[in-house]
Tab-separated table of C-alpha atoms in Angstrom:
chain	number	residue	atom	x	y	z
L	23	MET	CA	-8.353	44.177	-34.764
L	24	THR	CA	-7.047	44.056	-31.006
L	25	ALA	CA	-6.699	40.422	-30.635
L	26	ILE	CA	-5.506	39.823	-26.746
L	27	PRO	CA	-2.478	38.430	-26.712
L	28	VAL	CA	-2.637	34.233	-26.470
L	29	THR	CA	-0.537	33.027	-23.542
L	30	GLU	CA	1.166	29.657	-23.129
L	31	ALA	CA	-0.971	28.716	-20.184
L	32	GLU	CA	-4.123	29.234	-22.500
L	33	LEU	CA	-1.885	27.308	-25.718
L	34	HIS	CA	-1.886	24.094	-22.689
L	35	ALA	CA	-5.565	25.246	-21.806
L	36	TYR	CA	-6.731	24.595	-25.713
L	37	ILE	CA	-5.088	21.442	-26.085
L	38	ASP	CA	-6.446	20.292	-22.610
L	39	GLY	CA	-9.892	21.357	-23.995
L	40	LEU	CA	-10.326	23.598	-20.437
L	41	LEU	CA	-10.159	27.008	-23.006
L	42	PRO	CA	-13.358	28.659	-22.667
L	43	ALA	CA	-15.255	28.155	-26.118
L	44	GLU	CA	-15.744	31.756	-27.092
L	45	ARG	CA	-11.461	31.908	-26.560
L	46	ARG	CA	-11.137	28.965	-29.250
L	47	ALA	CA	-11.635	30.718	-32.010
L	48	GLU	CA	-9.016	33.442	-31.151
L	49	VAL	CA	-6.501	31.119	-30.464
L	50	ASP	CA	-7.450	28.846	-33.354
L	51	ALA	CA	-6.380	32.119	-35.137
L	52	TYR	CA	-3.389	32.710	-33.347
L	53	LEU	CA	-1.944	29.310	-34.500
L	54	ALA	CA	-2.691	29.592	-37.737
L	55	ALA	CA	-0.590	32.708	-37.906
L	56	HIS	CA	2.505	31.436	-36.040
L	57	PRO	CA	3.063	27.485	-36.944
L	58	GLU	CA	5.908	27.362	-34.737
L	59	ASP	CA	3.706	27.512	-31.673
L	60	ALA	CA	0.735	25.160	-33.580
L	61	GLN	CA	3.958	22.895	-33.860
L	62	ARG	CA	4.490	22.793	-30.379
L	63	ALA	CA	0.712	22.376	-29.374
L	64	ARG	CA	0.213	19.697	-31.681
L	65	ALA	CA	3.426	17.961	-30.064
L	66	TRP	CA	1.511	18.300	-26.562
L	67	GLN	CA	-1.906	16.912	-28.029
L	68	GLU	CA	0.243	13.698	-29.236
L	69	GLN	CA	1.697	13.331	-25.867
L	70	ASN	CA	-1.604	13.213	-24.388
L	71	GLN	CA	-2.889	10.573	-27.264
L	72	ALA	CA	0.095	8.806	-26.291
L	73	LEU	CA	-0.653	8.326	-23.030
L	74	HIS	CA	-3.906	7.275	-23.608
L	75	ALA	CA	-2.711	4.787	-25.860
L	76	TRP	CA	0.225	3.630	-23.777
L	77	PHE	CA	-1.536	3.702	-19.967
L	78	ASP	CA	-5.086	2.893	-21.090
L	79	PRO	CA	-4.702	-0.740	-21.155
L	80	VAL	CA	-3.756	-0.628	-17.162
L	81	LEU	CA	-7.623	0.144	-16.681
L	82	ALA	CA	-8.730	-3.428	-17.527
L	83	GLU	CA	-6.296	-5.481	-15.917
L	84	ALA	CA	-6.947	-7.649	-13.259
L	85	LEU	CA	-5.771	-6.538	-9.671
L	86	PRO	CA	-3.437	-8.585	-8.530
L	87	LEU	CA	-3.149	-6.717	-5.130
L	88	ARG	CA	-2.898	-8.801	-1.686
L	89	VAL	CA	-4.865	-7.544	2.098
L	90	ARG	CA	-1.691	-6.820	3.779
L	91	HIS	CA	-3.522	-6.054	7.085
L	92	PRO	CA	-7.145	-7.616	7.361
L	93	ALA	CA	-7.473	-7.021	10.980
L	94	LEU	CA	-7.261	-3.490	10.143
L	95	LEU	CA	-11.229	-4.325	8.646
L	96	ARG	CA	-12.272	-5.727	11.848
L	97	ARG	CA	-11.595	-2.446	13.716
L	98	MET	CA	-13.695	-0.517	11.136
L	99	PRO	CA	-16.526	1.364	13.111
L	100	PRO	CA	-20.195	-0.575	11.191
L	101	ALA	CA	-20.943	2.575	9.551
L	102	MET	CA	-17.798	1.876	7.666
L	103	ARG	CA	-18.752	-1.916	6.241
L	104	TYR	CA	-19.665	-1.254	2.920
L	105	ALA	CA	-16.712	0.679	2.442
L	106	ALA	CA	-14.449	-1.690	4.215
L	107	VAL	CA	-15.780	-4.628	2.045
L	108	ALA	CA	-15.442	-2.902	-1.268
L	109	ALA	CA	-12.279	-1.557	-0.278
L	110	TRP	CA	-11.131	-5.309	0.866
L	111	PHE	CA	-12.660	-6.734	-2.227
L	112	ALA	CA	-10.771	-3.987	-4.015
L	113	LEU	CA	-7.169	-5.254	-2.632
L	114	GLY	CA	-8.706	-8.663	-4.296
L	115	GLY	CA	-7.443	-11.816	-3.500
L	116	VAL	CA	-5.004	-14.551	-4.832
L	117	THR	CA	-7.599	-15.795	-7.657
L	118	GLY	CA	-7.735	-12.690	-8.937
L	119	TRP	CA	-10.508	-11.065	-11.124
L	120	TYR	CA	-11.151	-12.534	-14.211
L	121	VAL	CA	-12.809	-10.630	-16.834
L	122	HIS	CA	-12.977	-12.255	-20.449
L	123	VAL	CA	-13.899	-9.628	-22.943
L	124	TYR	CA	-11.070	-6.657	-22.484
L	125	ASN	CA	-11.746	-3.095	-24.026
L	126	THR	CA	-10.514	0.470	-22.516
L	127	ALA	CA	-13.191	3.017	-21.064
L	128	LYS	CA	-16.336	1.125	-22.066
L	129	SER	CA	-15.640	-2.103	-20.563
L	130	ALA	CA	-13.771	-0.766	-17.297
L	131	ASP	CA	-17.782	1.056	-16.714
L	132	SER	CA	-18.841	-2.478	-16.693
L	133	ILE	CA	-16.032	-4.059	-14.861
L	134	ALA	CA	-16.704	-1.641	-12.084
L	135	PHE	CA	-20.584	-2.260	-12.305
L	136	ALA	CA	-19.997	-5.988	-11.844
L	137	ARG	CA	-17.229	-5.600	-9.016
L	138	GLU	CA	-19.938	-2.774	-7.163
L	139	ALA	CA	-22.473	-6.241	-7.592
L	140	VAL	CA	-20.095	-8.507	-6.078
L	141	ILE	CA	-19.663	-6.267	-3.384
L	142	ALA	CA	-23.086	-5.840	-2.466
L	143	HIS	CA	-24.049	-9.699	-2.964
L	144	VAL	CA	-21.361	-10.567	-0.330
L	145	VAL	CA	-22.495	-7.436	2.181
L	146	TYR	CA	-26.205	-8.478	1.786
L	147	SER	CA	-26.822	-12.185	0.918
L	148	PRO	CA	-25.463	-13.570	4.203
L	149	GLU	CA	-27.931	-11.561	6.337
L	150	VAL	CA	-30.322	-13.309	8.462
L	151	ARG	CA	-32.588	-11.055	10.167
L	152	HIS	CA	-32.866	-8.455	7.204
L	153	PRO	CA	-31.645	-9.551	3.942
L	154	VAL	CA	-33.602	-7.258	2.205
L	155	GLU	CA	-36.002	-4.438	3.040
L	156	VAL	CA	-39.205	-5.422	0.707
L	157	GLY	CA	-40.238	-9.242	1.228
L	158	ALA	CA	-41.229	-11.117	-1.453
L	159	ASP	CA	-45.133	-11.095	0.085
L	160	GLN	CA	-45.560	-7.529	-1.154
L	161	GLU	CA	-43.705	-8.027	-4.756
L	162	ALA	CA	-45.987	-5.443	-6.383
L	163	HIS	CA	-45.045	-2.850	-3.968
L	164	LEU	CA	-41.565	-3.777	-4.508
L	165	VAL	CA	-41.087	-3.407	-8.104
L	166	ALA	CA	-43.699	-0.289	-8.132
L	167	TRP	CA	-41.013	1.698	-5.772
L	168	LEU	CA	-37.626	0.454	-7.360
L	169	SER	CA	-39.035	1.083	-10.599
L	170	LYS	CA	-40.105	4.565	-9.272
L	171	ARG	CA	-36.369	5.195	-7.795
L	172	LEU	CA	-34.692	3.924	-10.971
L	173	GLY	CA	-36.824	5.950	-13.216
L	174	ALA	CA	-37.848	2.907	-15.242
L	175	SER	CA	-40.176	0.474	-15.258
L	176	LEU	CA	-38.600	-2.773	-13.920
L	177	LYS	CA	-39.710	-6.158	-14.089
L	178	VAL	CA	-38.087	-9.478	-11.313
L	179	PRO	CA	-37.977	-12.578	-12.760
L	180	HIS	CA	-39.232	-15.801	-11.516
L	181	LEU	CA	-36.956	-18.368	-10.840
L	182	GLN	CA	-38.906	-21.364	-9.831
L	183	ALA	CA	-37.957	-23.172	-12.994
L	184	VAL	CA	-34.285	-23.195	-11.943
L	185	GLY	CA	-34.603	-23.675	-8.587
L	186	TYR	CA	-34.479	-19.896	-6.748
L	187	GLN	CA	-37.630	-18.502	-4.859
L	188	LEU	CA	-37.728	-14.515	-4.826
L	189	VAL	CA	-36.742	-13.474	-0.873
L	190	GLY	CA	-37.193	-9.333	-1.929
L	191	GLY	CA	-35.276	-6.457	-2.954
L	192	ARG	CA	-33.414	-3.363	-1.821
L	193	LEU	CA	-32.854	-0.124	-2.507
L	194	LEU	CA	-28.934	0.371	-3.089
L	195	PRO	CA	-26.504	3.728	-3.685
L	196	GLY	CA	-24.949	3.069	-7.176
L	197	ASN	CA	-21.647	4.622	-8.571
L	198	GLN	CA	-23.841	6.221	-10.954
L	199	GLY	CA	-26.962	6.273	-9.125
L	200	PRO	CA	-30.103	4.317	-7.333
L	201	VAL	CA	-29.784	0.339	-7.720
L	202	ALA	CA	-32.220	-2.123	-7.228
L	203	GLN	CA	-30.964	-5.605	-5.503
L	204	PHE	CA	-33.009	-8.477	-6.036
L	205	MET	CA	-32.263	-11.609	-3.866
L	206	PHE	CA	-33.157	-15.131	-4.628
L	207	GLN	CA	-33.058	-18.518	-2.521
L	208	ASP	CA	-32.921	-22.089	-3.061
L	209	SER	CA	-34.096	-24.494	-1.147
L	210	ASN	CA	-31.135	-25.275	0.387
L	211	GLY	CA	-30.612	-21.473	1.785
L	212	ARG	CA	-27.840	-20.458	-1.355
L	213	ARG	CA	-28.354	-17.062	-2.319
L	214	LEU	CA	-28.665	-15.210	-5.725
L	215	THR	CA	-28.521	-11.793	-6.376
L	216	LEU	CA	-29.643	-9.688	-9.228
L	217	TYR	CA	-28.175	-6.074	-9.131
L	218	VAL	CA	-29.934	-3.703	-11.609
L	219	ARG	CA	-29.301	-0.304	-12.528
L	220	ARG	CA	-30.261	2.209	-15.042
L	221	GLY	CA	-28.451	2.623	-18.390
L	222	ALA	CA	-26.474	5.774	-19.334
L	223	ARG	CA	-27.836	4.864	-22.878
L	224	ASP	CA	-29.983	2.456	-24.674
L	225	SER	CA	-28.313	-0.727	-25.775
L	226	SER	CA	-29.073	-3.555	-28.155
L	227	GLU	CA	-26.063	-5.124	-27.528
L	228	THR	CA	-26.091	-7.676	-24.837
L	229	ALA	CA	-23.515	-10.382	-24.510
L	230	PHE	CA	-23.268	-12.085	-21.125
L	231	ARG	CA	-19.660	-11.379	-19.519
L	232	PHE	CA	-18.469	-13.600	-16.507
L	233	ALA	CA	-16.155	-12.698	-13.557
L	234	GLN	CA	-15.124	-14.101	-10.413
L	235	GLU	CA	-14.008	-13.006	-7.422
L	236	ARG	CA	-13.314	-15.135	-4.226
L	237	GLY	CA	-15.365	-17.392	-4.862
L	238	VAL	CA	-18.572	-15.082	-6.149
L	239	GLY	CA	-19.085	-15.520	-9.810
L	240	VAL	CA	-20.901	-12.785	-11.515
L	241	PHE	CA	-22.714	-12.310	-14.871
L	242	TYR	CA	-23.414	-8.850	-16.189
L	243	TRP	CA	-24.936	-7.830	-19.495
L	244	LEU	CA	-26.794	-4.993	-20.505
L	245	ASP	CA	-30.431	-4.810	-22.271
L	246	GLY	CA	-32.215	-1.930	-23.351
L	247	LYS	CA	-32.463	0.681	-20.742
L	248	PHE	CA	-30.846	-1.862	-17.494
L	249	GLY	CA	-27.690	-3.321	-16.761
L	250	TYR	CA	-27.855	-6.495	-15.104
L	251	ALA	CA	-25.307	-8.577	-12.650
L	252	LEU	CA	-26.227	-12.008	-11.263
L	253	SER	CA	-24.184	-13.166	-8.383
L	254	GLY	CA	-23.639	-15.610	-6.514
L	255	GLU	CA	-21.222	-18.754	-4.524
L	256	ILE	CA	-22.318	-21.398	-7.266
L	257	ASP	CA	-20.306	-22.983	-10.169
L	258	LYS	CA	-19.937	-20.837	-13.469
L	259	ALA	CA	-22.475	-23.094	-15.416
L	260	ALA	CA	-25.030	-23.211	-12.943
L	261	LEU	CA	-25.204	-19.622	-12.506
L	262	LEU	CA	-25.245	-19.467	-16.164
L	263	ARG	CA	-28.349	-21.475	-16.312
L	264	VAL	CA	-30.021	-18.920	-14.058
L	265	ALA	CA	-28.661	-15.986	-16.084
L	266	GLU	CA	-30.199	-17.322	-18.846
L	267	ALA	CA	-33.446	-17.528	-17.501
L	268	VAL	CA	-33.745	-14.132	-16.099
L	269	TYR	CA	-32.715	-12.972	-19.617
L	270	ARG	CA	-35.365	-14.912	-21.034
L	271	GLN	CA	-38.152	-13.752	-18.384
L	272	LEU	CA	-36.818	-9.955	-18.764
L	273	ASN	CA	-37.393	-10.720	-23.043
L	274	PRO	CA	-40.551	-12.694	-23.457
J	21	MET	CA	-13.795	3.338	-3.508
J	22	VAL	CA	-13.529	0.685	-5.981
J	23	PRO	CA	-14.424	2.336	-9.076
J	24	HIS	CA	-11.678	4.582	-8.690
J	25	ILE	CA	-8.858	1.980	-8.072
J	26	PRO	CA	-8.397	1.017	-12.146
J	27	ARG	CA	-7.200	4.717	-12.487
J	28	LEU	CA	-5.352	4.845	-9.448
J	29	ARG	CA	-3.130	1.895	-10.952
J	30	ARG	CA	-3.472	3.575	-14.199
J	31	TYR	CA	-1.478	6.760	-12.863
J	32	ALA	CA	0.968	4.637	-10.844
J	33	ARG	CA	2.095	2.563	-13.590
J	34	ALA	CA	2.627	5.684	-15.671
J	35	LEU	CA	4.284	7.589	-12.572
J	36	THR	CA	6.457	4.274	-11.092
J	37	GLY	CA	7.147	2.808	-14.828
J	38	GLU	CA	6.806	-0.441	-13.193
J	39	ARG	CA	4.409	-2.774	-12.281
J	40	ALA	CA	5.404	-4.350	-9.218
J	41	ARG	CA	6.210	-0.869	-7.321
J	42	ALA	CA	2.949	0.698	-9.172
J	43	ASP	CA	0.810	-1.982	-7.199
J	44	ASP	CA	2.571	-0.840	-3.899
J	45	LEU	CA	1.728	2.610	-4.765
J	46	VAL	CA	-1.787	2.080	-5.174
J	47	GLN	CA	-1.605	-0.807	-2.172
J	48	ASP	CA	-0.650	1.720	-0.028
J	49	THR	CA	-3.018	4.415	-1.124
J	50	LEU	CA	-5.767	2.186	-0.345
J	51	GLU	CA	-4.678	1.220	2.912
J	52	ARG	CA	-4.089	4.877	3.843
J	53	ALA	CA	-7.783	5.379	2.780
J	54	LEU	CA	-9.037	3.008	4.763
J	55	ASN	CA	-7.374	4.519	7.986
J	56	LYS	CA	-8.052	7.917	6.998
J	57	LEU	CA	-11.708	7.376	5.788
J	58	HIS	CA	-13.077	9.168	8.453
J	59	LEU	CA	-11.401	11.805	7.299
J	60	TRP	CA	-12.651	12.046	4.097
J	61	GLN	CA	-15.712	14.492	3.885
J	62	PRO	CA	-19.053	12.798	2.403
J	63	GLY	CA	-19.800	14.450	-0.756
J	64	SER	CA	-16.663	15.836	-1.702
J	65	ASP	CA	-14.339	14.959	-4.363
J	66	LEU	CA	-13.479	10.821	-3.849
J	67	ARG	CA	-10.960	10.604	-6.941
J	68	ALA	CA	-9.525	13.641	-5.704
J	69	TRP	CA	-8.978	12.571	-2.185
J	70	LEU	CA	-7.498	9.385	-3.194
J	71	PHE	CA	-4.759	11.047	-5.884
J	72	THR	CA	-3.964	13.507	-2.870
J	73	LEU	CA	-3.059	10.504	-0.993
J	74	MET	CA	-1.247	8.636	-3.781
J	75	HIS	CA	0.759	11.347	-4.372
J	76	ASN	CA	1.550	11.820	-0.514
J	77	VAL	CA	2.350	8.299	-0.326
J	78	PHE	CA	4.341	8.896	-3.688
J	79	ILE	CA	6.301	11.518	-2.320
J	80	ASN	CA	7.015	9.774	1.234
J	81	GLN	CA	8.443	6.417	-0.750
J	82	LEU	CA	10.751	9.116	-2.551
J	83	ARG	CA	12.075	10.545	0.648
J	84	ALA	CA	13.150	6.865	2.348
J	85	GLN	CA	14.911	6.617	-0.900
J	86	PRO	CA	18.580	7.161	0.051
J	87	GLY	CA	20.857	9.633	-1.819
J	88	ARG	CA	17.194	10.769	-3.787
J	89	LEU	CA	16.447	14.622	-4.373
J	90	THR	CA	12.626	15.176	-3.200
J	91	ALA	CA	10.056	17.258	-4.026
J	92	GLY	CA	10.458	20.574	-4.804
J	93	LEU	CA	13.157	21.174	-6.997
J	94	ASP	CA	12.156	21.877	-10.458
J	95	ASP	CA	15.571	20.755	-11.685
J	96	GLU	CA	15.724	20.928	-15.484
J	97	ALA	CA	19.028	18.780	-15.130
J	98	ALA	CA	17.941	16.059	-12.933
J	99	GLU	CA	18.888	12.801	-13.589
J	100	VAL	CA	16.570	9.727	-12.669
J	101	ALA	CA	17.979	6.730	-12.093
J	102	VAL	CA	15.544	3.935	-13.436
J	103	ARG	CA	15.635	0.291	-11.795
J	104	PRO	CA	14.292	-2.284	-14.335
J	105	THR	CA	12.119	-5.092	-12.987
J	106	GLN	CA	11.689	-6.581	-16.913
J	107	THR	CA	14.664	-8.372	-17.578
J	108	ASP	CA	14.061	-7.433	-21.064
J	109	TRP	CA	14.375	-3.434	-19.791
J	110	LEU	CA	15.305	-2.343	-23.637
J	111	GLU	CA	11.541	-3.264	-24.366
J	112	VAL	CA	10.066	-0.937	-22.638
J	113	ARG	CA	10.582	1.966	-24.748
J	114	ASP	CA	10.119	5.787	-25.928
J	115	LEU	CA	7.224	7.115	-23.770
J	116	GLN	CA	7.956	5.190	-20.327
J	117	ALA	CA	11.587	5.906	-21.023
J	118	ALA	CA	11.044	9.707	-21.608
J	119	LEU	CA	8.572	9.907	-18.707
J	120	LEU	CA	11.043	8.416	-16.145
J	121	ARG	CA	13.628	10.794	-17.498
J	122	LEU	CA	11.273	13.546	-16.123
J	123	PRO	CA	11.543	14.686	-12.834
J	124	GLU	CA	8.926	13.697	-10.328
J	125	GLU	CA	7.136	16.600	-9.893
J	126	GLN	CA	6.861	17.850	-13.516
J	127	ARG	CA	5.785	13.971	-14.220
J	128	GLU	CA	3.011	13.996	-11.737
J	129	VAL	CA	1.717	17.442	-13.128
J	130	LEU	CA	1.706	15.853	-16.732
J	131	LEU	CA	-0.063	12.341	-15.548
J	132	LEU	CA	-2.774	14.353	-13.693
J	133	VAL	CA	-3.528	16.940	-16.734
J	134	GLY	CA	-2.695	14.558	-19.665
J	135	LEU	CA	-3.693	11.050	-18.810
J	136	GLU	CA	-6.179	11.442	-15.800
J	137	GLN	CA	-7.490	14.733	-17.338
J	138	MET	CA	-7.997	16.670	-14.203
J	139	THR	CA	-8.151	20.325	-14.649
J	140	TYR	CA	-5.409	22.874	-13.694
J	141	GLU	CA	-7.204	23.446	-10.279
J	142	GLU	CA	-7.477	20.092	-9.347
J	143	SER	CA	-4.037	19.002	-10.111
J	144	ALA	CA	-3.326	21.919	-7.882
J	145	GLY	CA	-5.449	20.591	-5.394
J	146	VAL	CA	-3.851	16.891	-5.073
J	147	LEU	CA	-0.239	18.070	-5.133
J	148	GLY	CA	-0.874	20.887	-2.745
J	149	ILE	CA	0.778	23.435	-4.987
J	150	PRO	CA	-0.394	26.949	-6.850
J	151	VAL	CA	-1.925	26.551	-10.292
J	152	GLY	CA	1.102	29.006	-11.607
J	153	THR	CA	2.987	25.810	-10.203
J	154	VAL	CA	1.060	23.453	-12.100
J	155	MET	CA	1.290	25.584	-15.316
J	156	SER	CA	5.097	25.841	-14.788
J	157	ARG	CA	6.021	22.861	-14.673
J	158	LEU	CA	3.319	21.377	-17.276
J	159	SER	CA	4.979	23.662	-19.829
J	160	ARG	CA	8.111	22.342	-18.824
J	161	ALA	CA	7.441	18.671	-18.824
J	162	ARG	CA	6.080	19.098	-22.049
J	163	GLU	CA	8.803	20.754	-23.717
J	164	ARG	CA	11.132	18.125	-22.203
J	165	LEU	CA	9.164	15.269	-23.454
J	166	ARG	CA	8.781	16.804	-26.713
J	167	GLY	CA	12.741	17.071	-26.897
J	168	LEU	CA	13.170	13.599	-25.539
J	169	LEU	CA	10.634	11.940	-27.942
J	170	ALA	CA	11.938	13.827	-30.677
J	171	ALA	CA	15.496	12.573	-30.023
J	172	GLY	CA	14.807	9.003	-30.388
J	173	ALA	CA	14.520	6.395	-27.704
J	174	MET	CA	16.694	6.000	-24.810
J	175	PRO	CA	19.463	9.035	-24.546
J	176	ALA	CA	22.679	7.250	-23.491
J	177	ALA	CA	22.609	9.332	-20.479
J	178	LEU	CA	19.794	7.524	-19.026
J	179	LYS	CA	21.296	5.356	-16.281
J	180	VAL	CA	19.914	1.909	-15.587
J	181	VAL	CA	20.802	0.704	-12.010
J	182	LYS	CA	20.574	-2.718	-10.871
């Protein structure tokens, strides 16, 4: 047998999952024959696991950061507006970001989703002239277009029963692909936005989660193929009422 | 930028060992990113770019501390002075304490690879060093950490500075 000698770098790549698949078996064989190296590799692997166990909880913590130079944002060219507002939110408010469900990786993703939804709400809900790309008068076209772009059949809820009319919707770039945003408005002109993304996988688990930042509340949940986030500057109980109406409409 | 912030915070926490200092590091990094947003190439890896900025901010902060050795020395014997913020410093045990005993340049490599799960090439890009240097620092970091953890918590040589 003419095995190629295993290098130190390959031992690291082995435990970091960076070794080419065809070499793994040879390193396995090498480690079986060299218990001292096997012990070292195992210790390194345990270090990686310990790092995650120790520091992953930081992923789900509230963001206590502050804006030190809000003037910076005003100097931004308009093209950077979205990024700037995003960063401004990231820098956070004194009120912080309250999330009731803490879980590591999976919930970090949904927290990021909820935050994206809030940012999109803050960017578009104050728009006077162009709040949406396609208005409610072309609802069928809007739904067909967004369904096509998201790659799954979307439904838009009707919320007149809870006091909100559809304004329309737009397509947005989400962190994981295209996202649809529907906007609703009550008789006083107060707006809610429903942010919908295609989920990575079907989910039968539906749990409403709530987060809030700078007066914008957001309920977000997973349902079947989609993730939803409903944002608005109304109180939590009122927002929940609408979120429940949305959920019932989409699950008749 | 937003989806990357929790990971920047996780890395900063592990790197500095202190909540307040870590959050300052993230804050400074984000401000720098905002100021330099026009330099970022759309389509390129935003996460790697943010970690590169954080590395630069971190190194600058180290340089600003008087009497500190700065990057570039793979000093096996480097002792790390630790400034506690928690009153209950002794409760911060084992792993964090051991991490802080690694020279910064080894700690960075260990965390980028072991915690952030970057490839060696990505880590080299973030730190602006050759891949070979990443490998040697990683090797030293892991062996040193193994020794520290095996020796038990808090060796007496660790100096606590008020």
